[in-house]
C-alpha cells in the first residue's frame, strides 16, 4: 500500500515505511493491527517477542542507528533466535529437505542405475519370450549351478558389461532387484497390454471377423483362442491373436459370454462383427443353439463361414476311405514307415543306404548337385489330422524307395522273430505293382490338392480367391482324370523297370478273391487299374470336393466374385455388386449411399480396369491395397468399403490352430503349472512378436513405473 496510517504523538506522528521491506526480507506488515511481524519467528520461534505475538508498532525505534529495533531483533550472533528461525524457513521452502524426500532421495545417477537395472530385466524377458523359453529354474539360490534362464541370462549380460554388472543381482539394492517372479510377470503383462492396445488401434472403426477355436492345454484346461480378422487402413488383411481365455465348459452360451467380455474389455462393439469362422463342431456351428446362432441374434450380419481348410481335410479323408484300394494303401504305407523307422538302428541303416544311392547317382550325373540339394532325410509318417502329411509321406517314400527296399531286404534275411515277419509283409507290399501304382496316383492327386491346402492356411487369404483356388483344383483333378492316364502309366512303368518291380500284362484277365467270390464279370488288368483305382479314386475326390465346396450353395460368395480383379476384371458385374451390398450389407450402406453406389460403379468400371496400375492383380486383397496406394479409395469410398467387408470374411481357422501349436511349445509338461494370466500374456507376446518388437525399452519402463507405486525412483 502507498500510505500507511499515522500513529504516535500528535505533534510528531509516524507510520510504517514501504522501503523497510527491501531492507529486511523477513518483515511482514498487518494492515488490520497496523503492526509489523517477523515471518520466520512467527512460524518457528518458541520464544515470545513483539515481532511474534502482539506485533511491533514503535516506529520511532526503527531508524535509530545501532539501536534500531529491527537490527536488535535479528541479533549479531549467527545462532540468535531470529537466525535460527530463518534457517528453519529456508529448510521448509526447500522441498528436497522434507522428511518424505529425505527418506526417498534419489540422485540422477541412482535413477540411471535403476533404469539400467530394469532395462536388463526387460530385455531378458523379451528375449526369453520371443524364444519361448522358461523364465525360472528349479533352484535359483546363490549356490545353484543353474539358477534358471532369467537369472543366468542376466549373469551373462553382466559378464560382458561392467556397467551392467555394477547394478544387477547381488550389486542391486535389496528392494529393487527387478528379478522376482512377480516383476517378470509384470514386465510381460506390460508387453501384452501394449500389444493388445496396438491391435485395437489397428482395428480402429473397421468391421471385423471373429475366428474362434478351443483346445486343451498341458494341464487339462480348456482354452479358447480369439483371433480378430480385419482390413487395416492401408488395405491389408490382418489376422491378429487378441486373447486366450480359460473356459470352464465349451457350451455355446459360455463361449459367447467370454467372447463378449473380451470384446467389451477392448472396446470392440459386437455389432461390428461381419464374419464368424469356426471348425465343424456342433457347439460352434449349430444353426439353432450354436455359437454362430447366438452371435447372429445380436449381429445379423456376422456371416458364418465353415473353415475351408477343415472342409478340405474332411473331403480328402472321406474320399480316401470311400475307395477300398486307397484306404488299404494308406494302411500299408503306415506299416512300411513303422517297420523301417521304428528303431534307431534301422533309421541309421536307411540313412546309410540313401547316402550310398545319392553318391551313385551323382557319380553317374543322374541328379543335379548344388548347395542344399540332395539332403539326407527319413521317411515321414502320415498323420490323421493333417492331410498334407500324407503327401509328404508319399514323396519321402518315392525319394527313398531304393533305400527303403534295401533296409527291408536286410531285415528279411537277418531279422529275428516278428521283425522278419513284419519286414517280409512290408517288402512284398512295397514291391507290388499295385502299391507302386497307387503311390503315383495319390502323388498326382495330392500334389494338386496340397497347393489348395497350403493356400487356405495363409493369414491374408480372402474368401473369393480361396473359392477360385477350389475351382481350379477341381479343374486340374478333372483334367488328370480325362487326360492323365497315359503319362501316369508311363511314369509307373519306368519307375518299376528301374527298381525291379514286376509289371503285370495289362491285356491279361484280372482276378482276385473278392471278384471271384462275388462272381463279377472278368475285366482286364488295365481296366482294373484304370477304372477301379485311377478313375474311382479321382471320382471320389471330385464328389467330396463338389459336395463340400459348392459355389452354387452360397449366394454371398457368388456375388462377391463380381469384385474379383483377376483377368483384367473379367468377372466385374455392377448389378451383382449392388445386390451384394443391398442383400448382405444393408446396415453398412444407407439408402442414399446405395443410390450413389450405382453411379460410383459406372465411374469405377470406366476408370479402374483401364488404369495400368491395376493390371496383373490376382486377388481382392491386392485390389484393396492398390486402391489405397494410388488414392482411389477416397475417390470410390463406397466400393472400397464393400471390398473391405468381403475381405473380412474368414477363410480358415489356421491362425487359431497355429496359436495352439504355440501353446504346446510354451506350456509343456515341465511348465504345466503356468497361471492362466501368465500363459495368456506369454502367448500374446510370442505370437505377435512382430508388434512387440516395435516397443522401445523406455516405453516399457514408463508403463511399468506407472502400473503402481515403486520403491525405487525411475523418473525425475
XYZ file of C-alpha atoms in Angstrom:
716
model
C 0.000 0.000 0.000
C 1.188 3.522 -0.726
C 0.027 5.184 2.524
C 0.195 3.584 5.954
C -1.810 5.059 8.886
C -0.139 7.553 11.208
C 0.369 6.754 14.879
C 2.214 8.129 17.895
C 2.335 11.720 19.199
C 0.024 14.189 17.560
C 2.784 16.735 17.081
C 5.135 14.169 15.589
C 3.177 11.181 14.206
C 4.979 8.314 12.423
C 3.976 5.469 10.113
C 5.303 2.172 8.667
C 7.603 2.686 5.660
C 7.360 0.542 2.496
C 11.108 0.634 1.834
C 11.678 -1.389 5.003
C 10.530 -4.464 3.057
C 13.562 -4.122 0.802
C 15.922 -3.747 3.754
C 14.514 -6.659 5.782
C 13.235 -9.575 3.720
C 11.738 -11.315 6.767
C 9.433 -8.387 7.556
C 5.622 -8.698 7.366
C 3.001 -5.969 7.958
C -0.607 -6.388 9.180
C -2.971 -3.600 7.924
C -5.641 -4.636 10.454
C -3.370 -4.181 13.501
C -1.019 -1.631 11.910
C 1.850 -3.742 13.263
C 5.000 -5.385 11.911
C 5.902 -9.050 12.394
C 8.867 -11.354 11.748
C 7.568 -14.088 9.487
C 10.259 -16.727 10.295
C 9.941 -16.145 14.051
C 6.140 -16.138 13.858
C 6.298 -19.636 12.285
C 9.203 -21.316 14.009
C 10.318 -19.372 17.142
C 9.061 -20.598 20.519
C 10.373 -17.534 22.388
C 7.767 -14.735 22.629
C 8.682 -11.253 21.369
C 6.874 -8.176 19.988
C 7.535 -9.491 16.490
C 5.644 -12.750 17.050
C 2.683 -12.031 19.362
C 1.157 -8.550 19.565
C 3.289 -7.085 16.792
C 5.776 -4.231 16.701
C 4.369 -0.611 16.400
C 7.099 1.610 17.850
C 8.187 3.127 14.533
C 10.356 5.685 16.347
C 12.904 2.968 17.211
C 13.351 1.722 13.665
C 15.728 4.305 12.295
C 17.746 4.585 15.484
C 21.207 3.635 14.295
C 22.711 0.645 16.033
C 19.755 0.631 18.441
C 17.354 0.007 15.552
C 14.630 -2.345 16.786
C 14.761 -4.435 13.589
C 18.546 -4.912 13.899
C 18.229 -5.684 17.575
C 15.635 -8.360 16.792
C 17.905 -10.013 14.248
C 20.851 -10.119 16.678
C 24.537 -10.212 15.915
C 25.043 -13.872 16.795
C 24.575 -16.381 13.987
C 22.782 -18.632 16.434
C 20.323 -15.971 17.527
C 16.665 -16.884 17.807
C 15.836 -14.942 14.652
C 18.631 -16.517 12.590
C 17.653 -19.998 13.776
C 14.055 -19.351 12.685
C 15.306 -18.016 9.357
C 17.234 -21.237 8.708
C 14.133 -23.233 9.531
C 12.197 -21.213 6.976
C 14.814 -21.848 4.303
C 14.725 -25.560 5.046
C 10.934 -25.503 4.871
C 10.972 -23.865 1.451
C 13.488 -26.449 0.182
C 11.212 -29.442 -0.588
C 14.134 -31.763 -1.122
C 14.817 -31.440 2.615
C 11.314 -32.557 3.626
C 11.160 -35.776 5.586
C 9.488 -37.828 2.793
C 12.055 -36.548 0.323
C 14.975 -37.154 2.597
C 13.911 -40.778 3.145
C 13.477 -41.406 -0.599
C 16.075 -39.090 -2.005
C 17.429 -40.290 -5.340
C 20.265 -38.736 -7.209
C 20.349 -38.585 -11.001
C 22.948 -41.338 -11.017
C 20.715 -43.550 -8.887
C 17.823 -43.052 -11.302
C 20.039 -44.020 -14.234
C 21.192 -47.107 -12.332
C 17.595 -48.080 -11.579
C 16.593 -47.701 -15.218
C 19.603 -49.687 -16.424
C 18.800 -52.489 -13.981
C 15.183 -52.598 -15.128
C 16.240 -52.366 -18.788
C 18.308 -55.534 -18.397
C 15.322 -57.385 -16.930
C 13.040 -56.124 -19.709
C 15.445 -57.216 -22.442
C 15.834 -60.652 -20.883
C 12.056 -61.106 -20.551
C 11.588 -60.064 -24.171
C 14.299 -62.384 -25.493
C 13.109 -65.391 -23.500
C 9.505 -64.802 -24.576
C 10.377 -64.477 -28.252
C 12.313 -67.763 -27.996
C 9.511 -69.493 -25.991
C 11.937 -70.277 -23.159
C 11.115 -70.825 -19.497
C 11.928 -67.963 -17.119
C 12.528 -69.659 -13.803
C 14.726 -72.533 -12.680
C 14.187 -75.293 -10.165
C 16.819 -73.870 -7.804
C 17.516 -70.128 -8.032
C 19.674 -69.841 -4.896
C 23.137 -68.282 -4.970
C 24.728 -71.706 -4.608
C 22.856 -73.268 -7.523
C 24.803 -74.241 -10.636
C 21.788 -73.356 -12.792
C 19.582 -70.538 -11.455
C 17.180 -70.608 -14.414
C 17.189 -68.900 -17.804
C 16.258 -65.444 -16.499
C 18.991 -65.097 -13.880
C 21.593 -66.910 -15.959
C 20.942 -64.549 -18.879
C 21.400 -61.532 -16.596
C 24.683 -63.024 -15.368
C 25.813 -63.453 -18.975
C 24.984 -59.848 -19.856
C 26.764 -58.627 -16.727
C 29.899 -60.565 -17.672
C 30.164 -58.601 -20.919
C 29.408 -55.152 -19.476
C 30.974 -53.785 -16.305
C 28.377 -51.017 -16.053
C 25.594 -53.610 -16.020
C 27.490 -55.806 -13.577
C 27.622 -52.946 -11.038
C 23.825 -52.572 -10.830
C 22.342 -56.093 -11.161
C 21.850 -59.176 -8.987
C 23.983 -59.051 -5.817
C 25.089 -55.473 -6.562
C 21.486 -54.243 -6.727
C 19.596 -52.820 -3.725
C 17.562 -55.443 -1.927
C 14.266 -53.609 -2.511
C 14.751 -53.039 -6.249
C 16.479 -56.019 -7.852
C 13.770 -56.389 -10.568
C 14.354 -60.141 -10.765
C 11.492 -61.641 -8.756
C 8.841 -63.812 -10.492
C 6.267 -61.095 -9.797
C 8.377 -58.471 -11.568
C 8.935 -60.827 -14.512
C 5.185 -61.313 -14.914
C 4.516 -57.581 -14.562
C 7.012 -56.806 -17.329
C 5.446 -59.443 -19.571
C 1.998 -58.059 -18.758
C 3.138 -54.579 -19.847
C 4.255 -56.021 -23.186
C 0.986 -57.936 -23.645
C -1.214 -54.926 -22.831
C 0.757 -52.768 -25.261
C 0.376 -55.417 -27.988
C -3.376 -55.586 -27.408
C -3.653 -51.789 -27.464
C -1.691 -51.695 -30.707
C -4.047 -54.280 -32.241
C -7.014 -52.226 -31.074
C -5.561 -49.128 -32.748
C -5.002 -51.116 -35.958
C -8.656 -52.168 -35.970
C -9.918 -48.637 -35.364
C -13.522 -48.308 -36.517
C -13.243 -51.120 -39.065
C -15.633 -54.046 -39.154
C -14.052 -57.290 -38.067
C -14.478 -61.054 -38.012
C -14.206 -63.474 -35.112
C -12.144 -66.648 -35.541
C -12.602 -68.927 -32.548
C -11.343 -72.353 -31.571
C -10.737 -74.192 -28.322
C -8.245 -76.815 -27.200
C -6.854 -78.366 -24.027
C -3.543 -77.224 -22.645
C -0.984 -79.396 -20.870
C -2.766 -79.057 -17.506
C -6.101 -80.219 -18.989
C -7.661 -76.769 -19.013
C -9.926 -75.793 -21.865
C -8.516 -72.697 -23.550
C -10.343 -70.600 -26.133
C -8.251 -68.666 -28.659
C -9.755 -65.439 -30.013
C -8.401 -64.118 -33.316
C -9.629 -60.919 -34.956
C -9.623 -60.629 -38.755
C -9.921 -57.153 -40.249
C -8.659 -54.885 -43.001
C -6.365 -52.103 -41.808
C -6.286 -48.531 -43.070
C -3.719 -49.458 -45.746
C -5.927 -52.178 -47.208
C -4.009 -55.158 -45.794
C -5.906 -58.126 -44.387
C -4.756 -58.809 -40.831
C -5.463 -61.721 -38.518
C -4.333 -60.822 -35.013
C -4.259 -63.028 -31.934
C -6.196 -60.935 -29.418
C -6.671 -63.094 -26.338
C -6.668 -66.546 -24.753
C -9.471 -67.344 -22.314
C -9.806 -70.280 -19.940
C -13.396 -71.551 -20.181
C -14.991 -73.886 -17.631
C -17.029 -75.625 -20.317
C -17.453 -75.409 -24.097
C -21.182 -74.771 -24.285
C -22.136 -72.090 -26.780
C -23.579 -69.790 -24.087
C -20.346 -69.891 -22.063
C -18.219 -69.217 -25.123
C -20.406 -66.284 -26.144
C -20.291 -64.803 -22.648
C -16.489 -64.931 -22.570
C -16.208 -63.518 -26.098
C -18.468 -60.584 -25.245
C -16.402 -59.897 -22.125
C -13.150 -59.817 -24.127
C -14.665 -57.549 -26.785
C -16.000 -55.216 -24.097
C -12.590 -55.023 -22.389
C -11.058 -53.884 -25.676
C -13.907 -51.507 -26.519
C -14.956 -53.559 -29.542
C -18.642 -53.437 -30.396
C -20.250 -56.808 -31.104
C -22.446 -55.077 -33.680
C -19.326 -54.501 -35.815
C -18.802 -58.246 -36.345
C -19.160 -59.132 -40.019
C -17.966 -62.710 -40.026
C -17.545 -65.824 -37.892
C -15.028 -68.578 -38.540
C -15.124 -71.863 -36.631
C -14.480 -75.536 -37.249
C -17.290 -78.039 -37.697
C -18.049 -78.703 -34.012
C -21.771 -78.661 -33.267
C -21.435 -76.263 -30.330
C -19.787 -73.762 -32.701
C -21.646 -74.069 -35.997
C -25.081 -75.171 -34.736
C -27.822 -73.290 -36.574
C -30.156 -73.132 -33.553
C -28.137 -73.235 -30.346
C -24.561 -72.985 -31.622
C -22.203 -70.078 -31.030
C -22.802 -68.714 -34.519
C -26.570 -68.631 -33.893
C -26.182 -66.781 -30.569
C -23.968 -64.126 -32.128
C -26.303 -63.798 -35.120
C -29.082 -62.892 -32.701
C -27.194 -59.732 -31.728
C -25.484 -59.106 -35.051
C -27.442 -60.487 -38.032
C -24.635 -59.599 -40.470
C -21.987 -61.747 -38.748
C -21.991 -64.370 -41.513
C -20.638 -67.785 -40.585
C -18.077 -69.493 -42.837
C -17.106 -73.068 -42.089
C -13.299 -73.310 -42.035
C -12.369 -74.155 -45.630
C -9.165 -75.925 -44.580
C -11.223 -78.104 -42.248
C -13.699 -78.837 -45.020
C -10.862 -79.819 -47.351
C -9.462 -82.138 -44.687
C -12.856 -83.786 -44.258
C -13.327 -84.122 -48.007
C -9.962 -85.728 -48.666
C -10.125 -88.087 -45.709
C -13.671 -89.157 -46.609
C -12.643 -89.730 -50.229
C -9.678 -91.864 -49.199
C -11.913 -94.068 -47.052
C -14.550 -94.475 -49.758
C -12.059 -96.192 -52.057
C -11.126 -99.552 -50.520
C -7.906 -99.786 -52.549
C -6.753 -96.312 -51.484
C -7.738 -96.985 -47.876
C -5.670 -100.187 -47.857
C -2.790 -98.323 -49.496
C -2.522 -95.783 -46.665
C -2.642 -98.540 -44.061
C 0.199 -100.321 -45.829
C 2.109 -97.065 -46.162
C 1.959 -96.571 -42.380
C 3.120 -100.147 -41.811
C 6.125 -99.732 -44.094
C 7.170 -96.498 -42.385
C 6.758 -98.097 -38.943
C 8.847 -101.148 -39.850
C 11.687 -99.123 -41.378
C 11.774 -96.251 -38.853
C 10.734 -97.992 -35.638
C 14.278 -98.208 -34.278
C 17.361 -96.021 -34.344
C 19.420 -98.822 -35.887
C 17.081 -99.192 -38.883
C 16.867 -95.450 -39.280
C 20.676 -95.257 -39.438
C 20.685 -98.070 -41.987
C 18.151 -96.131 -44.059
C 20.376 -93.042 -43.963
C 23.444 -95.036 -44.997
C 21.598 -96.715 -47.873
C 20.219 -93.408 -49.114
C 23.637 -91.743 -48.846
C 25.147 -94.558 -50.931
C 22.424 -94.173 -53.557
C 22.959 -90.391 -53.772
C 26.688 -90.912 -54.257
C 26.000 -93.374 -57.094
C 23.527 -91.021 -58.797
C 25.924 -88.085 -58.521
C 28.770 -90.168 -59.964
C 26.558 -91.102 -62.943
C 25.324 -87.498 -63.424
C 21.758 -88.670 -62.908
C 20.860 -85.947 -60.402
C 21.779 -82.295 -60.046
C 24.101 -81.115 -57.310
C 24.292 -77.809 -55.519
C 24.052 -76.065 -52.187
C 21.165 -77.522 -50.161
C 20.374 -80.223 -52.740
C 20.054 -83.955 -52.014
C 19.596 -83.618 -48.276
C 19.518 -86.928 -46.419
C 16.213 -87.232 -44.584
C 13.956 -90.040 -43.467
C 10.509 -91.454 -44.155
C 7.697 -89.279 -42.844
C 4.688 -90.663 -41.046
C 1.220 -89.724 -42.293
C -0.955 -88.038 -39.655
C -4.716 -88.390 -39.408
C -5.385 -84.707 -38.712
C -3.075 -83.204 -41.322
C -3.764 -84.228 -44.911
C -0.581 -82.591 -46.172
C 1.409 -85.058 -44.031
C 0.111 -87.874 -46.291
C 1.535 -86.085 -49.319
C 4.882 -85.580 -47.583
C 4.945 -89.251 -46.594
C 4.326 -90.351 -50.201
C 7.009 -88.022 -51.557
C 9.562 -89.201 -48.993
C 8.908 -92.861 -49.881
C 9.249 -92.178 -53.610
C 12.507 -90.360 -52.979
C 13.920 -93.079 -50.697
C 12.337 -96.118 -52.379
C 15.624 -97.929 -53.103
C 16.993 -97.213 -49.621
C 13.760 -98.491 -48.044
C 13.900 -101.643 -50.153
C 17.493 -102.243 -49.061
C 16.605 -101.963 -45.343
C 13.623 -104.302 -45.708
C 15.696 -106.865 -47.614
C 18.271 -106.859 -44.840
C 15.556 -107.364 -42.221
C 14.043 -110.265 -44.209
C 17.419 -112.034 -44.279
C 18.936 -111.070 -40.928
C 15.879 -110.195 -38.839
C 14.684 -112.241 -35.889
C 11.214 -113.363 -34.858
C 8.422 -110.899 -35.575
C 10.891 -108.499 -37.232
C 11.320 -110.896 -40.115
C 7.546 -111.394 -40.487
C 6.797 -107.652 -40.465
C 9.653 -106.964 -42.891
C 8.530 -109.741 -45.249
C 4.992 -108.420 -45.415
C 6.193 -104.824 -45.886
C 8.669 -105.869 -48.593
C 6.020 -107.795 -50.550
C 3.655 -104.828 -50.409
C 6.366 -102.339 -51.362
C 7.485 -104.385 -54.374
C 3.958 -104.958 -55.677
C 2.844 -103.151 -58.822
C -0.493 -102.182 -57.246
C 1.188 -100.391 -54.332
C 3.587 -98.528 -56.637
C 0.711 -97.617 -58.957
C -1.463 -96.176 -56.186
C 1.639 -94.446 -54.786
C 1.954 -92.500 -58.054
C -1.796 -91.918 -58.392
C -2.065 -90.396 -54.926
C 1.064 -88.339 -55.521
C -0.595 -86.716 -58.538
C -3.956 -86.159 -56.811
C -2.487 -84.919 -53.559
C 0.067 -82.752 -55.325
C -2.884 -80.822 -56.771
C -4.841 -80.629 -53.501
C -1.762 -79.797 -51.413
C -1.469 -76.419 -53.150
C -5.018 -75.624 -52.066
C -4.269 -76.960 -48.596
C -1.337 -74.549 -48.158
C -3.201 -71.574 -49.653
C -6.171 -71.967 -47.304
C -3.896 -71.607 -44.292
C -2.484 -68.206 -45.260
C -3.420 -65.333 -42.962
C -4.120 -62.842 -45.737
C -6.169 -65.208 -47.888
C -9.566 -63.856 -48.982
C -12.734 -65.843 -49.476
C -13.071 -65.030 -53.186
C -9.554 -66.135 -54.080
C -9.956 -69.225 -51.914
C -13.043 -70.286 -53.831
C -11.214 -69.635 -57.106
C -8.442 -71.947 -55.908
C -11.053 -74.563 -55.070
C -12.446 -74.223 -58.587
C -9.008 -74.527 -60.191
C -8.250 -77.564 -58.023
C -11.399 -79.287 -59.261
C -10.491 -78.446 -62.851
C -6.964 -79.824 -62.502
C -8.226 -83.051 -60.936
C -10.788 -83.398 -63.721
C -8.027 -82.790 -66.286
C -5.959 -85.525 -64.637
C -8.919 -87.890 -64.924
C -9.529 -87.129 -68.593
C -6.000 -86.868 -69.947
C -3.571 -88.114 -67.300
C -3.769 -91.889 -67.670
C -1.178 -92.434 -70.390
C 1.530 -90.268 -68.843
C 0.849 -91.743 -65.400
C 1.144 -95.329 -66.640
C 4.342 -94.467 -68.474
C 5.854 -92.998 -65.291
C 4.804 -96.018 -63.239
C 6.313 -98.481 -65.744
C 9.550 -96.519 -65.897
C 9.729 -96.454 -62.088
C 9.076 -100.197 -61.839
C 11.650 -101.081 -64.502
C 14.396 -99.115 -62.781
C 13.646 -100.658 -59.364
C 12.875 -104.255 -60.293
C 9.154 -104.194 -59.573
C 7.343 -106.773 -61.753
C 4.873 -105.251 -64.235
C 1.732 -107.272 -64.998
C 0.392 -107.862 -68.503
C -2.199 -105.130 -68.963
C -4.172 -107.123 -71.514
C -4.481 -110.192 -69.272
C -7.595 -111.009 -67.271
C -7.559 -109.579 -63.779
C -8.776 -111.744 -60.942
C -8.729 -111.623 -57.166
C -10.555 -113.441 -54.406
C -13.204 -110.752 -53.933
C -14.091 -110.566 -57.613
C -14.164 -114.370 -57.807
C -16.413 -114.896 -54.751
C -18.805 -112.138 -55.799
C -18.880 -113.634 -59.314
C -18.238 -110.356 -61.009
C -17.585 -110.048 -64.700
C -13.998 -110.577 -65.671
C -12.018 -107.493 -66.646
C -8.518 -106.861 -67.899
C -5.677 -105.751 -65.677
C -5.653 -102.381 -67.422
C -9.370 -101.944 -66.726
C -8.824 -102.701 -63.056
C -6.047 -100.161 -62.639
C -7.602 -97.516 -64.855
C -11.269 -97.745 -63.824
C -11.350 -99.409 -60.406
C -8.402 -97.480 -58.973
C -7.355 -94.442 -61.047
C -10.782 -93.215 -62.133
C -12.548 -94.288 -58.937
C -10.042 -92.502 -56.681
C -10.380 -89.286 -58.668
C -14.185 -89.532 -58.817
C -14.396 -89.910 -55.052
C -12.221 -86.822 -54.623
C -14.313 -84.774 -57.049
C -17.528 -85.923 -55.421
C -16.413 -84.803 -51.963
C -14.997 -81.505 -53.227
C -18.198 -80.717 -55.114
C -20.273 -81.631 -52.082
C -18.364 -79.547 -49.551
C -17.266 -76.681 -51.826
C -20.355 -75.911 -53.859
C -20.276 -72.319 -55.118
C -23.937 -72.574 -56.087
C -24.906 -73.123 -52.458
C -23.541 -69.790 -51.243
C -25.024 -66.693 -52.840
C -22.763 -64.405 -50.848
C -19.676 -65.940 -52.464
C -21.209 -65.858 -55.913
C -21.936 -62.138 -55.695
C -18.522 -61.413 -54.176
C -16.820 -62.796 -57.272
C -18.082 -59.726 -59.161
C -15.400 -57.684 -57.350
C -12.549 -60.017 -58.313
C -9.821 -58.162 -60.323
C -8.413 -61.355 -61.866
C -8.073 -61.498 -65.675
C -8.460 -57.733 -66.101
C -11.707 -57.547 -64.054
C -13.334 -60.158 -66.225
C -15.936 -61.028 -63.563
C -16.953 -57.402 -62.896
C -20.726 -57.026 -62.712
C -22.260 -53.817 -61.365
C -25.665 -55.409 -60.769
C -24.202 -58.236 -58.691
C -22.137 -55.764 -56.670
C -25.237 -53.676 -55.893
C -27.151 -56.834 -54.987
C -24.302 -57.874 -52.688
C -24.470 -54.560 -50.818
C -28.279 -54.478 -50.615
C -28.846 -58.063 -49.549
C -25.922 -58.811 -47.263
C -24.632 -55.451 -46.033
C -27.712 -53.253 -45.875
C -26.771 -51.974 -42.400
C -23.426 -50.681 -43.708
C -24.944 -48.600 -46.519
C -27.782 -46.122 -46.220
C -30.464 -45.829 -48.899
C -28.812 -42.679 -50.193
C -25.427 -44.416 -50.369
C -26.964 -47.297 -52.298
C -28.153 -44.812 -54.937
C -24.699 -43.219 -55.069
C -23.051 -46.641 -55.395
C -24.754 -47.301 -58.737
C -23.218 -44.148 -60.208
C -19.905 -44.732 -58.471
C -19.713 -48.169 -60.095
C -20.172 -46.602 -63.526
C -17.133 -44.361 -62.997
C -15.239 -47.238 -61.390
C -15.842 -49.550 -64.359
C -14.680 -46.875 -66.793
C -11.609 -45.894 -64.744
C -10.009 -48.670 -62.675
C -9.889 -51.649 -65.122
C -8.212 -49.426 -67.732
C -5.643 -47.984 -65.327
C -2.222 -49.672 -65.903
C -1.593 -49.580 -62.153
C -4.395 -52.106 -61.660
C -3.227 -54.561 -64.287
C -1.985 -58.015 -63.247
C -3.904 -58.035 -59.970
C -4.948 -61.534 -58.951
C -6.723 -61.222 -55.601
C -9.254 -58.989 -53.920
C -6.698 -58.190 -51.232
C -4.255 -56.828 -53.810
C -7.041 -54.668 -55.267
C -7.840 -53.181 -51.852
C -4.169 -52.377 -51.209
C -3.755 -50.802 -54.638
C -6.856 -48.612 -54.191
C -5.343 -47.192 -51.000
C -1.864 -46.879 -52.514
C -2.944 -44.788 -55.510
C -5.552 -42.812 -53.550
C -8.613 -44.171 -55.357
C -10.105 -45.449 -52.099
C -11.070 -41.826 -51.479
C -12.475 -41.489 -54.988
C -14.589 -44.645 -54.681
C -15.237 -44.864 -50.919
C -18.387 -47.000 -51.182
C -16.717 -49.653 -53.338
C -13.689 -49.610 -51.055
C -15.973 -50.159 -48.066
C -17.712 -53.100 -49.742
C -14.387 -54.715 -50.709
C -13.212 -54.444 -47.103
C -16.390 -56.116 -45.864
C -15.910 -59.049 -48.225
C -12.231 -59.342 -47.280
C -13.260 -59.527 -43.630
C -14.983 -62.876 -44.241
C -12.844 -65.699 -42.792
C -11.235 -68.446 -44.848
C -9.958 -70.865 -42.223
C -9.173 -71.223 -38.534
C -5.497 -71.830 -39.297
C -4.430 -68.846 -37.179
C -6.061 -70.300 -34.067
C -4.506 -73.676 -34.890
C -1.107 -72.008 -35.047
C -1.868 -70.385 -31.685
C -2.484 -73.795 -30.131
C 0.742 -75.071 -31.686
C 2.481 -72.187 -29.917
C 0.688 -73.119 -26.683
C 2.190 -76.612 -26.872
C 5.647 -75.071 -27.179
C 5.075 -72.652 -24.286
C 3.108 -74.751 -21.803
C 4.943 -78.050 -21.715
C 4.903 -80.913 -19.228
C 7.688 -79.157 -17.298
C 5.738 -75.876 -17.251
C 2.245 -77.237 -16.698
C 1.604 -75.035 -13.642
C 1.575 -71.774 -15.572
C -1.220 -69.478 -14.425
C -3.856 -68.543 -16.988
C -2.919 -64.853 -16.952
C 0.779 -65.600 -17.368
C 0.051 -68.041 -20.216
C -2.178 -65.501 -21.977
C 0.402 -62.706 -21.747
C 3.158 -65.066 -22.885
C 1.199 -66.254 -25.931
C 0.160 -62.735 -26.962
C 3.765 -61.501 -26.977
C 5.146 -64.707 -28.534
C 2.587 -64.918 -31.355
C 2.503 -61.185 -32.090
C 6.239 -60.615 -31.674
C 6.123 -58.551 -34.879
C 4.221 -55.907 -32.907
C 6.112 -56.400 -29.631
C 9.431 -55.648 -31.356
C 8.281 -52.087 -32.053
C 8.239 -51.098 -28.384
C 11.335 -49.397 -27.017
C 12.676 -50.142 -23.561
C 11.825 -46.625 -22.386
C 8.182 -47.168 -23.349
C 8.048 -50.357 -21.279
C 9.823 -48.679 -18.333
C 7.303 -45.823 -18.297
C 4.334 -48.215 -18.337
C 5.954 -50.370 -15.675
C 6.605 -47.317 -13.457
C 3.010 -46.099 -13.624
C 1.449 -49.531 -13.004
C 1.727 -48.963 -9.261
C 3.868 -47.121 -6.729
C 7.511 -48.259 -6.921
C 10.091 -48.068 -4.175
C 12.913 -47.108 -6.495
C 12.589 -43.915 -8.499
C 12.746 -44.385 -12.269
C 11.863 -40.866 -13.352
C 12.824 -37.401 -12.098
